[in-house]
Amino acid sequence: MYIMVVNCGSSSLKFQLIAVPSEEVIAKGMVDRIGQIKAAQFLYATNGTQHAPGAISARNHTEAINYVLDALTSGATAVLRAKEEIAAFGHRVVHGGEQFTASVIITDAVLRCIEECCALAPLHNPANLAGIRACQQALPAVPNIAVFDTAFHQSMPPQAYHYALPYEYYQRDRIRRYGFHGTSHRYVTQTFAALMKQPARAVNLVTCHLGNGSSLTAVLQGHSVDTSMGFTPLQGVIMGTRCGDIDPAVVFHLMTNDGLSAETINAVLNKKSGLLGFTGISSDMRDVQTAAAQGNQRALLALDMWAYGIAKYIAAYVAILPRTDAIIFTAGIGENSGAARALICAKAPGLGLALDADANAGRGAARQISAPGSRIPVWVIPTNEELEIARETYELIA
Ligand code: ADP
């Protein structure tokens, strides 16, 4: 049986075809620049072989998914005998508001709820909806499942998710902390529990998803009880281009003092801040590390600020958990940069974290990277959001 995992942006469609229950990736790829006539790019791989059908004409997500389904079922690149071998589509949906606490089979009522959440994620949910509708059109008999970035965090208690704004802003505008990257935080939680041969409800963790976007989560008995991203992914730690936590009064100062519009400030805080804005070099951690190694003082300071901010969140989450079984690093930076992990641990001396240099320098597999003397075990667990979406989709249709 095959699950097609679909992740749509406004002009892109990423997919992975995953066999279940073997969890083998049969094919994966993306269509990019959807909407630009004859400029859409289609790239995919089967069994480790890259295919590059190149420029195609995909005016919308429906045409894009049809290209993908045709490539998977016909010609030299075929991996399926028929499109109907796909048992379900599993869609990444960014925002599920307060309605969705878990993944769901998509019905008309679910579609209406996802539409209602467009107000909360105006850049993402409309694209996710376009992807769902495209798959419904392409294969009407195949079920579609929504897996939400926010769902894992719906277990947060009110003390963690409320902002101290006038209460009607919560009631009227649904302003509260939602949290994101839930699929990743859930995946590493489940993976850690499985490695410990424990049920997820037995583990308490601080999970650190550190990529272009970054968030940390406090996991109590397998459930998210706090997370660093908020109403939007702008809150929390310093990211590639997002500023993370700042005094909100900075916004009004920029408006009244510098005459910047709300739109400009929104773009600055989301796209021109973080590592990129502070260093003026790059949003990419590798570039910032290279510049720091060459003695660039602002890059060095940016690394210190980045690691210090993350260390403070880890310390706060360790403090609110009755016991922490592990601190887990994942995503692009969390999985690949031993130097970044070591810097974070060094910024929290009160936690008594000690890394094993060899284990921390390694790459790839899930592993403990702390030394025996560490007061809290530290782990690296590579995330796999597509696999988590496939698993949750399979669970719902099996
Ligand atoms: P996204 O949030 O877009 O999914 P990723 O999880 O792929 O991003 O993370 C991208 C980040 O990971 C970039 O900042 C990149 O520099 C960083 N990264 C990837 N490999 C390394 C590495 N070997 N050392 C340091 N940073 C790395």
Coordinates of C-alpha atoms and ligand atoms in Angstrom, one line a residue:
M1 CA 0.0 0.0 0.0
Y2 CA 1.3 3.5 -0.8
I3 CA 0.8 6.9 0.9
M4 CA 1.4 10.1 -1.1
V5 CA 2.7 12.8 1.3
V6 CA 2.0 16.3 -0.1
N7 CA 3.3 19.6 1.1
C8 CA 2.1 22.6 -0.9
G9 CA 3.3 26.2 -0.9
S10 CA 1.8 29.0 -2.9
S11 CA 3.9 28.1 -6.0
S12 CA 5.3 24.7 -5.1
L13 CA 4.2 21.1 -4.5
K14 CA 6.6 18.7 -2.7
F15 CA 5.7 15.0 -2.5
Q16 CA 7.0 11.7 -1.2
L17 CA 5.5 8.4 -2.2
I18 CA 5.9 6.1 0.8
A19 CA 5.1 2.4 1.0
V20 CA 3.4 1.3 4.2
P21 CA 4.0 -0.4 6.5
S22 CA 7.6 -0.9 5.2
E23 CA 8.1 2.9 5.3
E24 CA 10.2 2.7 2.1
V25 CA 10.4 6.0 0.1
I26 CA 9.5 4.9 -3.4
A27 CA 9.7 8.4 -5.0
K28 CA 10.1 12.0 -4.0
G29 CA 10.4 15.3 -5.6
M30 CA 8.8 18.7 -6.2
V31 CA 7.2 20.9 -8.7
D32 CA 8.4 24.5 -8.3
R33 CA 7.3 27.8 -9.8
I34 CA 3.7 26.7 -10.3
G35 CA 1.7 29.4 -12.1
Q36 CA 4.7 30.5 -14.3
I37 CA 3.8 29.2 -17.7
K38 CA 6.4 26.8 -19.0
A39 CA 8.7 27.7 -16.2
A40 CA 7.5 25.3 -13.6
Q41 CA 10.3 22.9 -12.6
F42 CA 9.7 19.2 -11.9
L43 CA 12.4 17.2 -10.2
Y44 CA 12.0 13.8 -8.7
A45 CA 13.9 10.7 -7.7
T46 CA 13.0 7.0 -7.6
N47 CA 15.2 4.4 -5.9
G48 CA 18.0 6.9 -5.6
T49 CA 18.0 7.8 -9.3
Q50 CA 17.4 11.5 -10.1
H51 CA 15.1 12.4 -12.9
A52 CA 14.8 15.9 -14.2
P53 CA 11.8 16.2 -16.6
G54 CA 12.7 19.9 -16.5
A55 CA 10.4 22.8 -17.4
I56 CA 6.7 21.9 -17.6
S57 CA 3.6 24.0 -17.9
A58 CA 1.7 23.8 -14.5
R59 CA -0.7 26.7 -14.3
N60 CA -2.0 25.5 -10.9
H61 CA -1.7 22.8 -8.3
T62 CA -4.1 20.5 -10.1
E63 CA -1.9 20.5 -13.2
A64 CA 1.2 19.9 -11.0
I65 CA -0.2 16.9 -9.2
N66 CA -1.3 15.4 -12.5
Y67 CA 2.2 15.7 -13.8
V68 CA 3.5 14.0 -10.8
L69 CA 0.9 11.2 -11.0
D70 CA 1.6 10.6 -14.7
A71 CA 5.4 10.4 -14.1
L72 CA 4.8 7.9 -11.3
T73 CA 2.6 5.7 -13.4
S74 CA 3.9 5.9 -17.0
G75 CA 7.0 5.6 -19.1
A76 CA 10.5 4.7 -17.9
T77 CA 10.1 6.4 -14.6
A78 CA 7.0 4.5 -13.5
V79 CA 6.9 3.1 -10.0
L80 CA 3.2 2.3 -9.8
R81 CA 1.0 0.3 -12.1
A82 CA -1.9 2.6 -11.6
K83 CA -2.7 5.8 -9.8
E84 CA -5.3 3.9 -7.8
E85 CA -2.5 2.1 -6.0
I86 CA -2.2 5.2 -3.9
A87 CA -4.3 4.4 -0.8
A88 CA -4.4 8.0 0.6
F89 CA -2.9 11.5 0.3
G90 CA -1.4 12.9 3.5
H91 CA -1.3 16.7 3.5
R92 CA 0.8 19.0 5.6
V93 CA -1.5 21.7 6.7
V94 CA 0.1 24.6 8.6
H95 CA -2.7 25.9 10.8
G96 CA -5.5 23.9 12.4
G97 CA -6.5 26.6 14.9
E98 CA -8.1 25.3 18.1
Q99 CA -10.4 22.9 16.1
F100 CA -7.8 20.2 15.4
T101 CA -5.9 18.4 18.1
A102 CA -4.9 15.5 15.8
S103 CA -4.7 14.5 12.2
V104 CA -8.1 14.0 10.5
I105 CA -9.7 12.5 7.4
I106 CA -10.7 15.5 5.2
T107 CA -14.5 15.9 4.8
D108 CA -16.4 19.0 3.6
A109 CA -16.7 20.1 7.2
V110 CA -13.0 19.7 7.8
L111 CA -12.3 21.8 4.6
R112 CA -14.5 24.6 5.9
C113 CA -12.6 24.6 9.2
I114 CA -9.2 24.7 7.4
E115 CA -10.6 27.6 5.4
E116 CA -11.6 29.4 8.6
C117 CA -8.0 29.0 9.7
C118 CA -6.8 30.9 6.6
A119 CA -7.2 34.1 8.7
L120 CA -4.6 32.7 11.1
A121 CA -2.1 31.6 8.4
P122 CA -2.9 33.6 5.3
L123 CA 0.3 32.7 3.5
H124 CA 0.1 28.9 4.1
N125 CA -3.4 27.5 4.6
P126 CA -4.7 28.7 1.1
A127 CA -1.8 26.9 -0.6
N128 CA -2.4 23.7 1.5
L129 CA -6.1 23.9 0.5
A130 CA -5.1 24.2 -3.1
G131 CA -3.1 21.0 -2.8
I132 CA -6.0 19.2 -1.1
R133 CA -8.4 20.2 -3.8
A134 CA -6.0 19.2 -6.5
C135 CA -5.6 15.7 -5.1
Q136 CA -9.4 15.4 -4.7
Q137 CA -9.9 16.3 -8.3
A138 CA -7.1 14.0 -9.6
L139 CA -8.3 11.0 -7.7
P140 CA -11.8 11.5 -6.3
A141 CA -12.0 8.1 -4.7
V142 CA -8.8 8.3 -2.7
P143 CA -9.1 9.7 0.9
N144 CA -7.2 12.9 1.9
I145 CA -5.8 13.3 5.4
A146 CA -4.7 16.6 7.0
V147 CA -1.8 16.6 9.4
F148 CA -1.4 20.0 11.1
D149 CA 1.7 21.7 12.3
T150 CA -0.3 23.1 15.2
A151 CA -2.1 20.0 16.4
F152 CA 0.7 18.5 18.6
H153 CA 0.7 21.8 20.6
Q154 CA -3.1 21.8 21.3
S155 CA -2.3 20.0 24.5
M156 CA -0.7 23.1 26.0
P157 CA -2.5 24.3 29.1
P158 CA -4.1 27.8 29.1
Q159 CA -1.4 29.3 31.3
A160 CA 1.1 28.5 28.5
Y161 CA -1.0 29.5 25.5
H162 CA -2.6 32.8 26.6
Y163 CA -1.2 36.2 26.1
A164 CA -2.0 38.9 28.7
L165 CA -4.0 41.0 26.2
P166 CA -7.6 42.1 26.6
Y167 CA -9.5 38.8 26.8
E168 CA -11.8 39.7 23.9
Y169 CA -8.8 39.5 21.5
Y170 CA -8.7 35.9 22.3
Q171 CA -12.4 35.4 22.0
R172 CA -12.9 37.6 18.9
D173 CA -9.6 37.2 17.0
R174 CA -8.4 33.9 18.4
I175 CA -5.1 35.5 19.4
R176 CA -3.1 33.0 21.5
R177 CA 0.0 30.9 21.2
Y178 CA -0.5 28.0 18.8
G179 CA 3.1 26.8 18.1
F180 CA 4.3 25.2 14.9
H181 CA 6.7 22.3 13.8
G182 CA 4.4 20.0 15.7
T183 CA 4.9 17.1 13.3
S184 CA 8.6 17.3 13.9
H185 CA 8.4 17.6 17.7
R186 CA 5.9 14.7 17.8
Y187 CA 8.2 12.6 15.5
V188 CA 11.3 13.0 17.6
T189 CA 9.2 12.4 20.8
Q190 CA 7.8 9.1 19.4
T191 CA 11.3 8.1 18.1
F192 CA 13.0 8.8 21.5
A193 CA 10.3 6.8 23.3
A194 CA 10.6 3.9 20.9
L195 CA 14.4 3.9 21.4
M196 CA 13.9 3.8 25.1
K197 CA 11.3 1.0 24.7
Q198 CA 8.8 3.1 26.5
P199 CA 5.4 4.4 25.5
A200 CA 5.4 8.1 24.6
R201 CA 3.4 8.9 27.7
A202 CA 6.4 7.9 29.8
V203 CA 8.8 10.5 28.5
N204 CA 9.5 14.1 29.4
L205 CA 11.7 16.0 26.9
V206 CA 12.9 19.3 25.7
T207 CA 12.8 19.0 21.8
C208 CA 14.9 21.6 19.9
H209 CA 14.0 21.9 16.1
L210 CA 16.7 24.1 14.8
G211 CA 16.6 24.8 11.1
N212 CA 15.8 27.9 9.0
G213 CA 12.8 28.2 11.3
S214 CA 13.4 27.1 14.8
S215 CA 11.3 26.2 17.8
L216 CA 11.6 24.4 21.1
T217 CA 9.0 22.4 22.9
A218 CA 8.6 21.2 26.5
V219 CA 7.1 17.7 26.3
L220 CA 5.5 16.3 29.5
Q221 CA 4.4 12.6 29.4
G222 CA 4.5 12.7 25.6
H223 CA 2.5 15.8 25.2
S224 CA 3.5 19.4 24.3
V225 CA 3.0 21.6 27.3
D226 CA 4.8 24.7 26.0
T227 CA 6.5 25.8 22.8
S228 CA 8.6 28.8 21.8
M229 CA 6.7 29.8 18.6
G230 CA 3.5 31.7 19.2
F231 CA 0.5 33.2 17.4
T232 CA 2.8 33.0 14.4
P233 CA 6.3 31.4 13.7
L234 CA 7.9 34.8 14.4
Q235 CA 8.0 34.3 18.2
G236 CA 10.7 32.5 20.1
V237 CA 14.4 32.0 19.3
I238 CA 16.6 33.7 16.7
M239 CA 16.1 32.1 13.3
G240 CA 17.6 32.5 9.8
T241 CA 15.6 35.6 8.9
R242 CA 13.1 35.9 11.8
C243 CA 14.0 38.0 14.8
G244 CA 12.3 35.8 17.4
D245 CA 11.4 37.5 20.8
I246 CA 11.6 41.2 20.8
D247 CA 9.9 44.0 22.8
P248 CA 6.7 44.6 20.7
A249 CA 7.1 48.3 21.4
V250 CA 9.9 48.3 18.8
V251 CA 7.2 48.0 16.2
F252 CA 5.5 51.2 17.3
H253 CA 8.8 53.0 17.6
L254 CA 9.7 52.1 14.0
M255 CA 6.2 53.3 12.9
T256 CA 6.2 56.6 14.7
N257 CA 10.0 57.4 14.5
D258 CA 10.9 56.0 11.1
G259 CA 7.5 56.1 9.4
L260 CA 7.7 52.5 8.4
S261 CA 4.4 50.8 7.4
A262 CA 3.0 47.7 9.1
E263 CA 3.7 45.8 5.9
T264 CA 7.3 46.9 5.8
I265 CA 7.9 46.0 9.4
N266 CA 6.2 42.7 9.0
A267 CA 8.6 41.9 6.1
V268 CA 11.6 43.1 8.1
L269 CA 10.9 41.0 11.2
N270 CA 10.1 37.9 9.2
K271 CA 12.5 38.1 6.2
K272 CA 15.3 40.5 7.0
S273 CA 16.1 39.9 10.6
G274 CA 17.5 37.0 12.5
L275 CA 21.0 35.7 11.5
L276 CA 20.7 37.5 8.1
G277 CA 19.7 40.9 9.5
F278 CA 22.1 41.0 12.4
T279 CA 25.2 39.7 10.5
G280 CA 24.3 41.3 7.1
I281 CA 25.9 38.1 5.7
S282 CA 23.5 35.2 5.4
S283 CA 20.5 33.5 6.9
D284 CA 22.4 30.2 6.5
M285 CA 24.0 28.9 9.6
R286 CA 27.0 27.5 7.7
D287 CA 27.8 30.9 6.2
V288 CA 27.6 32.6 9.6
Q289 CA 29.9 29.9 11.1
T290 CA 32.4 30.4 8.2
A291 CA 32.4 34.1 8.7
A292 CA 32.8 33.7 12.5
A293 CA 35.8 31.3 11.9
Q294 CA 37.3 34.0 9.7
G295 CA 37.1 36.4 12.6
N296 CA 34.0 38.4 11.6
Q297 CA 33.0 40.0 15.0
R298 CA 29.3 40.4 14.2
A299 CA 29.0 36.8 13.0
L300 CA 30.7 35.7 16.3
L301 CA 28.3 37.8 18.3
A302 CA 25.3 36.5 16.3
L303 CA 26.3 32.9 17.1
D304 CA 26.6 33.8 20.8
M305 CA 23.1 35.5 20.8
W306 CA 21.6 32.6 18.9
A307 CA 23.0 29.9 21.3
Y308 CA 22.3 32.0 24.4
G309 CA 18.6 32.5 23.5
I310 CA 18.2 28.8 22.8
A311 CA 19.9 27.9 26.1
K312 CA 17.5 30.2 28.0
Y313 CA 14.5 28.4 26.5
I314 CA 16.0 25.0 27.3
A315 CA 16.6 26.1 30.9
A316 CA 13.1 27.4 31.3
Y317 CA 11.6 24.2 29.9
V318 CA 13.8 22.0 32.1
A319 CA 12.6 24.1 35.1
I320 CA 8.9 23.6 34.4
L321 CA 9.2 19.8 33.8
P322 CA 9.3 17.6 37.0
R323 CA 12.1 15.6 35.3
T324 CA 13.8 15.8 31.9
D325 CA 14.7 12.5 30.3
A326 CA 16.5 14.1 27.4
I327 CA 17.2 17.3 25.5
I328 CA 16.8 16.4 21.8
F329 CA 18.4 18.3 18.9
T330 CA 16.9 18.0 15.4
A331 CA 16.5 19.7 11.9
G332 CA 19.2 21.2 9.7
I333 CA 21.3 22.9 12.4
G334 CA 20.3 20.6 15.3
E335 CA 21.2 17.5 13.3
N336 CA 24.3 18.6 11.5
S337 CA 26.2 21.1 13.6
G338 CA 28.2 19.7 16.5
A339 CA 29.7 23.2 17.0
A340 CA 26.2 24.8 17.3
R341 CA 25.1 22.1 19.8
A342 CA 28.2 22.5 21.9
L343 CA 27.8 26.3 22.0
I344 CA 24.2 26.0 23.2
C345 CA 25.2 23.6 26.0
A346 CA 28.1 25.8 27.0
K347 CA 25.6 28.7 27.4
A348 CA 23.7 26.9 30.1
P349 CA 26.3 26.0 32.7
G350 CA 23.6 25.7 35.4
L351 CA 22.1 22.7 33.6
G352 CA 25.3 20.7 33.9
L353 CA 25.2 19.4 30.3
A354 CA 28.4 17.6 29.2
L355 CA 28.8 16.4 25.6
D356 CA 30.9 13.4 24.4
A357 CA 33.1 15.0 21.8
D358 CA 33.2 12.0 19.5
A359 CA 29.4 11.4 19.6
N360 CA 28.7 15.1 19.1
A361 CA 31.0 15.2 16.1
G362 CA 29.3 12.3 14.4
R363 CA 26.6 12.6 11.8
G364 CA 23.5 10.8 10.8
A365 CA 21.8 8.3 13.1
A366 CA 19.8 9.0 16.2
R367 CA 22.2 8.8 19.1
Q368 CA 23.1 10.1 22.6
I369 CA 25.7 12.8 22.4
S370 CA 26.1 13.5 26.1
A371 CA 28.9 12.2 28.3
P372 CA 28.1 9.9 31.2
G373 CA 28.5 12.8 33.6
S374 CA 25.8 15.0 32.0
R375 CA 23.0 15.8 34.4
I376 CA 20.5 15.5 31.6
P377 CA 21.1 13.2 28.6
V378 CA 21.4 15.0 25.3
W379 CA 20.4 13.4 22.0
V380 CA 20.4 14.0 18.3
I381 CA 17.4 12.5 16.5
P382 CA 17.0 13.3 12.7
T383 CA 13.5 14.5 12.0
N384 CA 11.3 13.1 9.3
E385 CA 8.1 15.1 8.9
E386 CA 7.1 13.3 5.7
L387 CA 7.4 9.9 7.4
E388 CA 5.3 11.2 10.4
I389 CA 2.6 12.4 8.0
A390 CA 2.7 9.0 6.2
R391 CA 2.4 7.2 9.6
E392 CA -0.5 9.4 10.8
T393 CA -2.3 9.0 7.4
Y394 CA -1.8 5.2 7.5
E395 CA -3.2 5.1 11.1
L396 CA -6.3 6.9 10.0
I397 CA -7.1 4.7 7.0
A398 CA -5.9 1.3 8.3
Ligands
ADP1 P1 14.0 24.3 7.0 O1 13.6 25.0 8.3 O2 14.0 25.2 5.8 O3 13.4 22.9 6.8 P2 16.5 22.9 7.6 O4 15.9 22.1 8.7 O5 16.9 22.2 6.4 O6 15.6 24.1 7.2 O7 17.8 23.7 8.2 C1 18.5 24.6 7.4 C2 19.6 25.2 8.2 O8 20.4 24.1 8.6 C3 20.4 26.2 7.5 O9 20.7 27.3 8.4 C4 21.7 25.5 7.3 O10 22.8 26.3 7.3 C5 21.8 24.5 8.5 N1 22.7 23.4 8.3 C6 22.6 22.4 7.4 N2 23.7 21.6 7.5 C7 24.6 22.2 8.4 C8 25.9 22.0 8.9 N3 26.6 20.9 8.5 N4 26.4 22.8 9.8 C9 25.7 23.9 10.2 N5 24.5 24.2 9.8 C10 23.9 23.4 8.9

